[in-house]
Amino acid sequence: MKSAHKTSRLPRRVVITGTGAYVPDRVLTNADLERMVDTTDEWIVTRSGIRERRIARDNEATSDMAAEAARRALAAAGVAPEAVELIIVGTVTPDMPFPNTACFVQNLIGAHKAVCFDIEAACSGFLYGVETARQFIASGSIHTALVIGAEKLSCITDWQDRATCVLFGDGAGAVVLSAGPEERGILSTVMGSDGRLTDLLQLPGGGSRYPTSANTLEKRLHYMKMTGREVFKHAVRAMSDAAAAALNQCGMTVADVACIVPHQANMRIIEAIRERLEAPPEKVYVNLEKYGNMSAASIPVALDEAARSGRIRKGDVVLLVGFGGGFTWGAMVLRW
Ligand code: UT7
């Protein structure tokens, strides 16, 4: 009785039991971009580290990519769609303003018992989604959740703006989360937001502030706007501070971490964070040269690659860290 009482008071540990990813087949290289805007492969590679990115088909929506990533994550976890009780999609490119993209995914994969909603926290959307699902599971209200980061950024990219169009790509990544054994799972989470800096990274048009009109279209307000250099500085500071705080919260240091999976926006940002954390290069998982910045999809796609390639093994401590528009940011430490 005594031990049962003690166990019931402990928050349940929440474990990633499967990962999955999907990227479209179509590759857009830096050489292709040289023919579209005034840029060079050399500028893009030295300033960002990106060499190519994937672009979804015209008839391929965010939910289509999300559903494929979800199917792969469910297969890896050995979980049937009917067992999923919660679906959260982190995205800034929903299929439609409503219904939410998670409902479209639910229908596509047949997870008819799930509660579905989206989270909009830009590039931090996946981490915000995982922490939200973790709390549902830790509280005991559900057992199994599916969290997806999915983006079709190509449809909100201004293909005439060389300062942004070279940076982004499309894709989706997913994880299955379940209550699990005490020795594994999510150990700590740190999240933050700063609404004073909404102007630095946004898509102004098409919402209630600037509803779609001939004027907003003419001003190209339906495309992402970014003050890159300012975003860069805030991203480095917020991500390195959040990563350090998340490690501190669970009594760990970088020496305990086997693999750091950062948001994949810019190689120079990743390098700056790595130096601030004093982590050796081999601890950091990087795939942005292949995909560019996929916003909420970046971390789960990288996590899936790292897990499937054996870069992350059972028992390893993994550090996830992200940053995006809002600003929003987060870091999470987990034992695989
Ligand atoms: O997902 C989370 C949010 N996003 C990020 O974390 C991205 C953060 N920012 C960045 O990654 C970088 O700021 C960028 C990669 C966007 C830009 O790098 P930068 O070193 O900050 O360059 P910059 O914006 O200061 O531009 C430097 C120069 C400018 O020319 P002048 O004014 O010095 O003559 C730009 O006009 O580079 C020019 N430029 C380009 N040149 C060739 C900007 N874009 C391009 C381009 N090709 N594509």
XYZ file of C-alpha atoms and ligand atoms in Angstrom:
384
model
C 0.000 0.000 0.000
C 2.755 2.376 1.001
C 4.708 1.977 -2.244
C 1.528 2.170 -4.354
C 0.691 5.468 -2.656
C 4.214 6.791 -3.297
C 4.099 5.774 -6.976
C 0.741 7.418 -7.552
C 2.076 10.736 -6.260
C 5.054 10.721 -8.618
C 4.524 12.409 -11.989
C 4.514 9.728 -14.649
C 7.575 9.600 -16.896
C 6.759 10.302 -20.547
C 8.753 8.461 -23.205
C 9.173 8.895 -26.968
C 8.347 5.391 -28.196
C 8.638 6.024 -31.947
C 9.730 8.659 -34.449
C 8.909 9.254 -38.106
C 9.674 11.796 -40.795
C 8.621 12.679 -44.305
C 10.139 15.118 -46.787
C 8.879 15.717 -50.336
C 10.883 14.265 -53.249
C 11.402 17.536 -55.093
C 14.825 19.045 -54.366
C 15.528 22.762 -54.825
C 19.283 23.359 -54.912
C 21.267 26.541 -54.402
C 22.066 26.401 -58.128
C 18.309 26.465 -58.849
C 17.967 29.536 -56.593
C 20.806 31.285 -58.448
C 18.507 31.223 -61.479
C 15.543 32.640 -59.493
C 17.014 35.522 -57.435
C 20.257 37.521 -57.185
C 22.181 35.073 -54.991
C 25.039 32.588 -55.122
C 25.636 29.100 -53.804
C 28.704 30.511 -52.065
C 26.668 33.185 -50.179
C 24.002 30.704 -49.090
C 26.491 28.065 -47.921
C 28.797 30.446 -46.039
C 25.961 32.461 -44.427
C 23.640 29.575 -43.580
C 25.185 26.149 -44.327
C 22.191 25.210 -46.501
C 22.837 23.433 -49.834
C 19.360 22.258 -50.805
C 15.803 22.045 -49.504
C 12.655 20.027 -50.292
C 9.547 21.559 -51.874
C 6.098 19.972 -51.608
C 3.910 19.337 -54.638
C 1.155 21.899 -55.328
C -1.511 19.393 -54.253
C 0.421 18.261 -51.164
C -0.792 20.048 -48.031
C 0.808 20.196 -44.588
C -1.551 17.491 -43.277
C -0.511 15.095 -46.078
C 3.138 15.365 -45.042
C 2.205 15.251 -41.344
C 0.108 12.100 -41.832
C 2.972 10.283 -43.570
C 5.405 11.208 -40.784
C 2.774 10.112 -38.238
C 2.255 6.712 -39.936
C 6.001 6.096 -39.804
C 6.221 7.117 -36.122
C 3.262 4.880 -35.203
C 4.833 1.949 -37.079
C 8.144 2.502 -35.267
C 6.341 2.613 -31.909
C 4.121 -0.374 -32.727
C 1.056 1.695 -31.843
C -2.240 1.408 -33.748
C -3.935 4.656 -34.834
C -6.991 3.784 -32.699
C -4.793 3.857 -29.576
C -3.855 7.527 -30.096
C -5.748 9.741 -27.632
C -4.276 13.131 -28.536
C -2.865 14.616 -31.764
C -1.020 17.936 -31.647
C 0.370 19.524 -34.803
C 2.879 22.354 -34.501
C 2.684 24.437 -37.672
C 2.579 27.963 -39.102
C 1.285 26.603 -42.412
C -1.991 24.866 -41.517
C -4.032 23.421 -44.385
C -6.672 26.063 -43.602
C -7.235 28.628 -40.807
C -9.751 26.065 -39.562
C -10.413 23.152 -39.098
C -7.100 22.536 -37.383
C -4.483 20.485 -39.224
C -4.488 17.813 -36.496
C -8.123 17.013 -37.407
C -7.105 16.484 -41.050
C -4.278 14.209 -39.881
C -6.677 12.311 -37.614
C -8.887 11.529 -40.581
C -5.982 10.589 -42.860
C -4.488 8.092 -40.406
C -7.757 6.842 -38.864
C -7.000 7.889 -35.275
C -10.684 8.355 -34.556
C -10.447 8.326 -30.757
C -7.993 11.233 -30.557
C -8.579 14.814 -29.417
C -6.945 17.096 -31.978
C -5.557 20.608 -31.983
C -2.718 22.661 -33.423
C -0.091 24.722 -31.669
C 1.287 27.830 -33.320
C 4.670 28.626 -31.822
C 6.548 28.933 -35.131
C 9.835 26.993 -35.085
C 9.266 26.082 -31.415
C 5.910 24.469 -32.246
C 7.153 20.901 -31.980
C 8.766 21.411 -28.553
C 5.692 23.288 -27.299
C 3.554 20.401 -28.569
C 5.683 17.727 -26.904
C 5.592 19.566 -23.569
C 1.806 19.990 -23.823
C 1.332 16.291 -24.579
C 3.780 15.387 -21.800
C 1.620 17.209 -19.302
C -1.544 15.411 -20.493
C 0.225 12.065 -20.043
C 2.034 12.928 -16.795
C -1.254 14.020 -15.219
C -2.705 10.613 -16.015
C -5.517 11.915 -18.221
C -4.238 10.050 -21.301
C -1.671 7.358 -22.090
C -0.635 7.878 -25.742
C -0.169 11.011 -27.863
C 1.097 11.859 -31.314
C 2.995 15.134 -31.716
C 3.904 16.364 -35.185
C 5.861 19.324 -36.517
C 4.879 19.922 -40.146
C 5.349 22.806 -42.550
C 4.737 23.737 -46.150
C 6.826 26.899 -45.880
C 7.175 27.082 -49.676
C 3.648 28.510 -49.809
C 4.440 31.436 -47.460
C 7.928 32.096 -48.872
C 8.401 35.212 -50.983
C 10.276 33.771 -53.957
C 11.300 37.308 -54.951
C 13.005 38.035 -51.590
C 16.551 36.663 -51.641
C 17.002 37.409 -47.926
C 14.443 34.753 -46.953
C 13.679 32.450 -49.895
C 17.035 30.677 -49.736
C 16.494 29.581 -46.124
C 13.317 27.525 -45.906
C 12.001 24.101 -46.906
C 9.030 21.741 -46.493
C 8.688 18.562 -44.432
C 7.210 16.848 -41.392
C 8.412 14.927 -38.351
C 6.432 13.075 -35.703
C 6.847 11.325 -32.378
C 4.650 8.966 -30.381
C 4.629 9.680 -26.646
C 3.473 7.270 -23.947
C 3.738 6.822 -20.207
C 6.859 4.774 -19.630
C 9.383 3.414 -17.183
C 10.920 5.799 -14.659
C 14.467 5.456 -15.949
C 13.627 6.813 -19.427
C 11.751 9.710 -20.935
C 11.531 13.495 -20.635
C 13.605 14.734 -17.689
C 13.193 18.501 -17.921
C 11.661 21.195 -20.095
C 12.269 24.939 -20.312
C 10.043 27.196 -22.409
C 9.994 30.938 -23.002
C 8.354 33.644 -25.111
C 8.916 37.346 -25.741
C 5.970 39.156 -27.322
C 7.859 42.456 -27.442
C 9.672 41.153 -30.520
C 6.768 40.032 -32.707
C 7.882 42.436 -35.473
C 11.176 40.690 -36.182
C 9.730 37.520 -37.702
C 6.154 37.339 -38.930
C 3.641 36.699 -41.666
C 1.512 39.844 -41.388
C -1.238 39.302 -43.984
C -4.330 37.149 -44.086
C -5.214 37.288 -40.382
C -7.513 39.643 -38.477
C -4.931 42.467 -38.367
C -4.555 42.666 -42.138
C -7.344 40.580 -43.684
C -6.714 39.505 -47.251
C -7.381 42.326 -49.696
C -6.025 43.517 -53.018
C -3.864 45.908 -50.985
C -2.306 43.203 -48.770
C -1.627 41.068 -51.816
C -0.009 43.952 -53.639
C 2.225 44.612 -50.615
C 3.146 40.911 -50.469
C 2.008 40.717 -46.841
C 1.123 37.032 -47.259
C 4.765 36.064 -47.163
C 7.187 35.682 -44.252
C 9.112 38.803 -43.222
C 12.292 38.464 -41.192
C 14.900 40.856 -39.804
C 17.546 38.151 -40.089
C 20.451 39.663 -38.208
C 18.316 40.557 -35.152
C 16.655 37.135 -35.144
C 20.105 35.569 -35.281
C 21.290 37.330 -32.106
C 18.175 36.505 -30.108
C 18.187 32.889 -31.343
C 21.731 32.291 -30.132
C 21.134 33.788 -26.705
C 17.706 32.248 -26.059
C 18.674 28.748 -27.236
C 21.955 28.564 -25.348
C 20.340 29.913 -22.150
C 17.365 27.538 -22.443
C 19.623 24.534 -23.095
C 21.779 25.364 -20.073
C 18.683 25.875 -17.881
C 17.112 22.573 -18.988
C 20.327 20.688 -18.187
C 20.612 22.457 -14.846
C 16.997 21.615 -14.009
C 17.703 17.877 -14.170
C 21.138 18.109 -12.557
C 23.098 17.387 -15.737
C 25.852 19.031 -17.765
C 26.793 18.849 -21.437
C 29.177 16.028 -20.500
C 26.127 13.839 -19.750
C 24.558 14.508 -23.158
C 25.150 12.079 -26.040
C 23.376 14.101 -28.731
C 22.153 17.688 -29.088
C 19.392 18.157 -31.676
C 18.988 21.890 -32.272
C 16.525 23.739 -34.475
C 18.085 23.731 -37.959
C 17.946 27.383 -39.061
C 21.557 28.336 -39.655
C 24.894 26.543 -39.225
C 26.398 29.680 -37.695
C 23.640 29.814 -35.065
C 24.201 26.131 -34.246
C 27.958 26.710 -33.999
C 27.484 29.708 -31.697
C 25.226 27.680 -29.386
C 27.644 24.776 -29.398
C 30.514 27.057 -28.403
C 28.493 28.699 -25.626
C 27.559 25.270 -24.255
C 31.162 24.100 -24.694
C 29.971 20.990 -26.514
C 32.244 19.120 -28.956
C 31.060 19.198 -32.613
C 30.407 15.442 -32.697
C 27.633 15.839 -30.099
C 25.538 18.084 -32.338
C 23.208 16.595 -34.963
C 23.008 18.746 -38.098
C 21.043 18.077 -41.299
C 20.204 21.606 -42.448
C 22.450 21.316 -45.517
C 19.827 18.905 -46.963
C 16.574 20.538 -45.877
C 17.083 24.169 -44.843
C 14.900 25.551 -42.091
C 11.632 23.571 -41.855
C 10.364 25.542 -38.844
C 8.366 23.232 -36.535
C 9.428 20.188 -38.595
C 13.169 20.740 -38.212
C 13.695 19.181 -34.778
C 11.495 16.081 -35.251
C 12.963 15.322 -38.699
C 16.501 15.609 -37.282
C 15.516 13.540 -34.242
C 14.089 10.807 -36.460
C 17.253 10.704 -38.593
C 19.470 10.615 -35.515
C 17.430 7.792 -33.943
C 17.163 5.674 -37.114
C 20.852 6.042 -37.997
C 21.944 4.856 -34.543
C 23.320 8.284 -33.667
C 20.996 8.132 -30.648
C 20.804 4.833 -28.767
C 18.627 3.570 -25.950
C 19.740 5.084 -22.646
C 21.414 8.125 -24.256
C 20.691 11.589 -22.888
C 19.377 13.843 -25.677
C 19.019 17.632 -25.619
C 16.468 19.284 -27.926
C 16.522 23.071 -28.325
C 14.560 25.427 -30.574
C 13.689 29.046 -31.280
C 11.204 30.821 -33.522
C 8.855 33.697 -34.271
C 7.008 35.295 -31.392
C 9.667 35.004 -30.124
C 9.211 31.530 -28.701
C 11.855 29.095 -27.555
C 12.332 25.896 -25.613
C 14.746 23.186 -24.547
C 14.123 19.630 -23.384
C 16.350 16.955 -21.885
C 15.339 13.329 -22.226
C 16.752 9.878 -21.734
C 16.172 7.787 -24.878
O 13.825 29.675 -37.599
C 14.115 30.625 -36.630
C 14.257 31.937 -37.168
N 15.216 32.147 -38.215
C 16.527 32.220 -37.962
O 17.023 31.827 -36.937
C 17.372 32.881 -39.015
C 18.258 33.925 -38.370
N 19.063 34.718 -39.276
C 19.984 34.211 -40.106
O 20.144 33.015 -40.221
C 20.864 35.166 -40.865
O 20.680 36.470 -40.358
C 20.625 35.162 -42.396
C 21.147 33.870 -43.009
C 19.151 35.318 -42.679
C 21.365 36.317 -43.053
O 22.744 36.299 -42.732
P 23.454 37.644 -42.253
O 24.885 37.328 -42.105
O 22.720 38.116 -41.031
O 23.281 38.605 -43.485
P 22.484 39.983 -43.589
O 21.028 39.791 -43.530
O 23.086 40.967 -42.646
O 22.878 40.403 -45.069
C 24.248 40.648 -45.444
C 24.295 41.047 -46.906
C 23.331 42.163 -47.256
O 23.964 42.990 -48.205
P 24.621 44.416 -47.758
O 23.485 45.179 -47.167
O 25.670 44.036 -46.751
O 25.131 44.926 -49.027
C 22.177 41.458 -47.917
O 21.501 42.276 -48.849
O 23.920 39.934 -47.727
C 22.885 40.329 -48.630
N 22.028 39.185 -48.872
C 22.281 38.287 -49.835
N 23.240 38.199 -50.760
C 23.233 37.144 -51.602
C 20.930 38.808 -48.205
N 20.448 37.667 -48.719
C 21.266 37.324 -49.737
C 21.290 36.251 -50.634
N 22.276 36.189 -51.544
N 20.374 35.244 -50.612
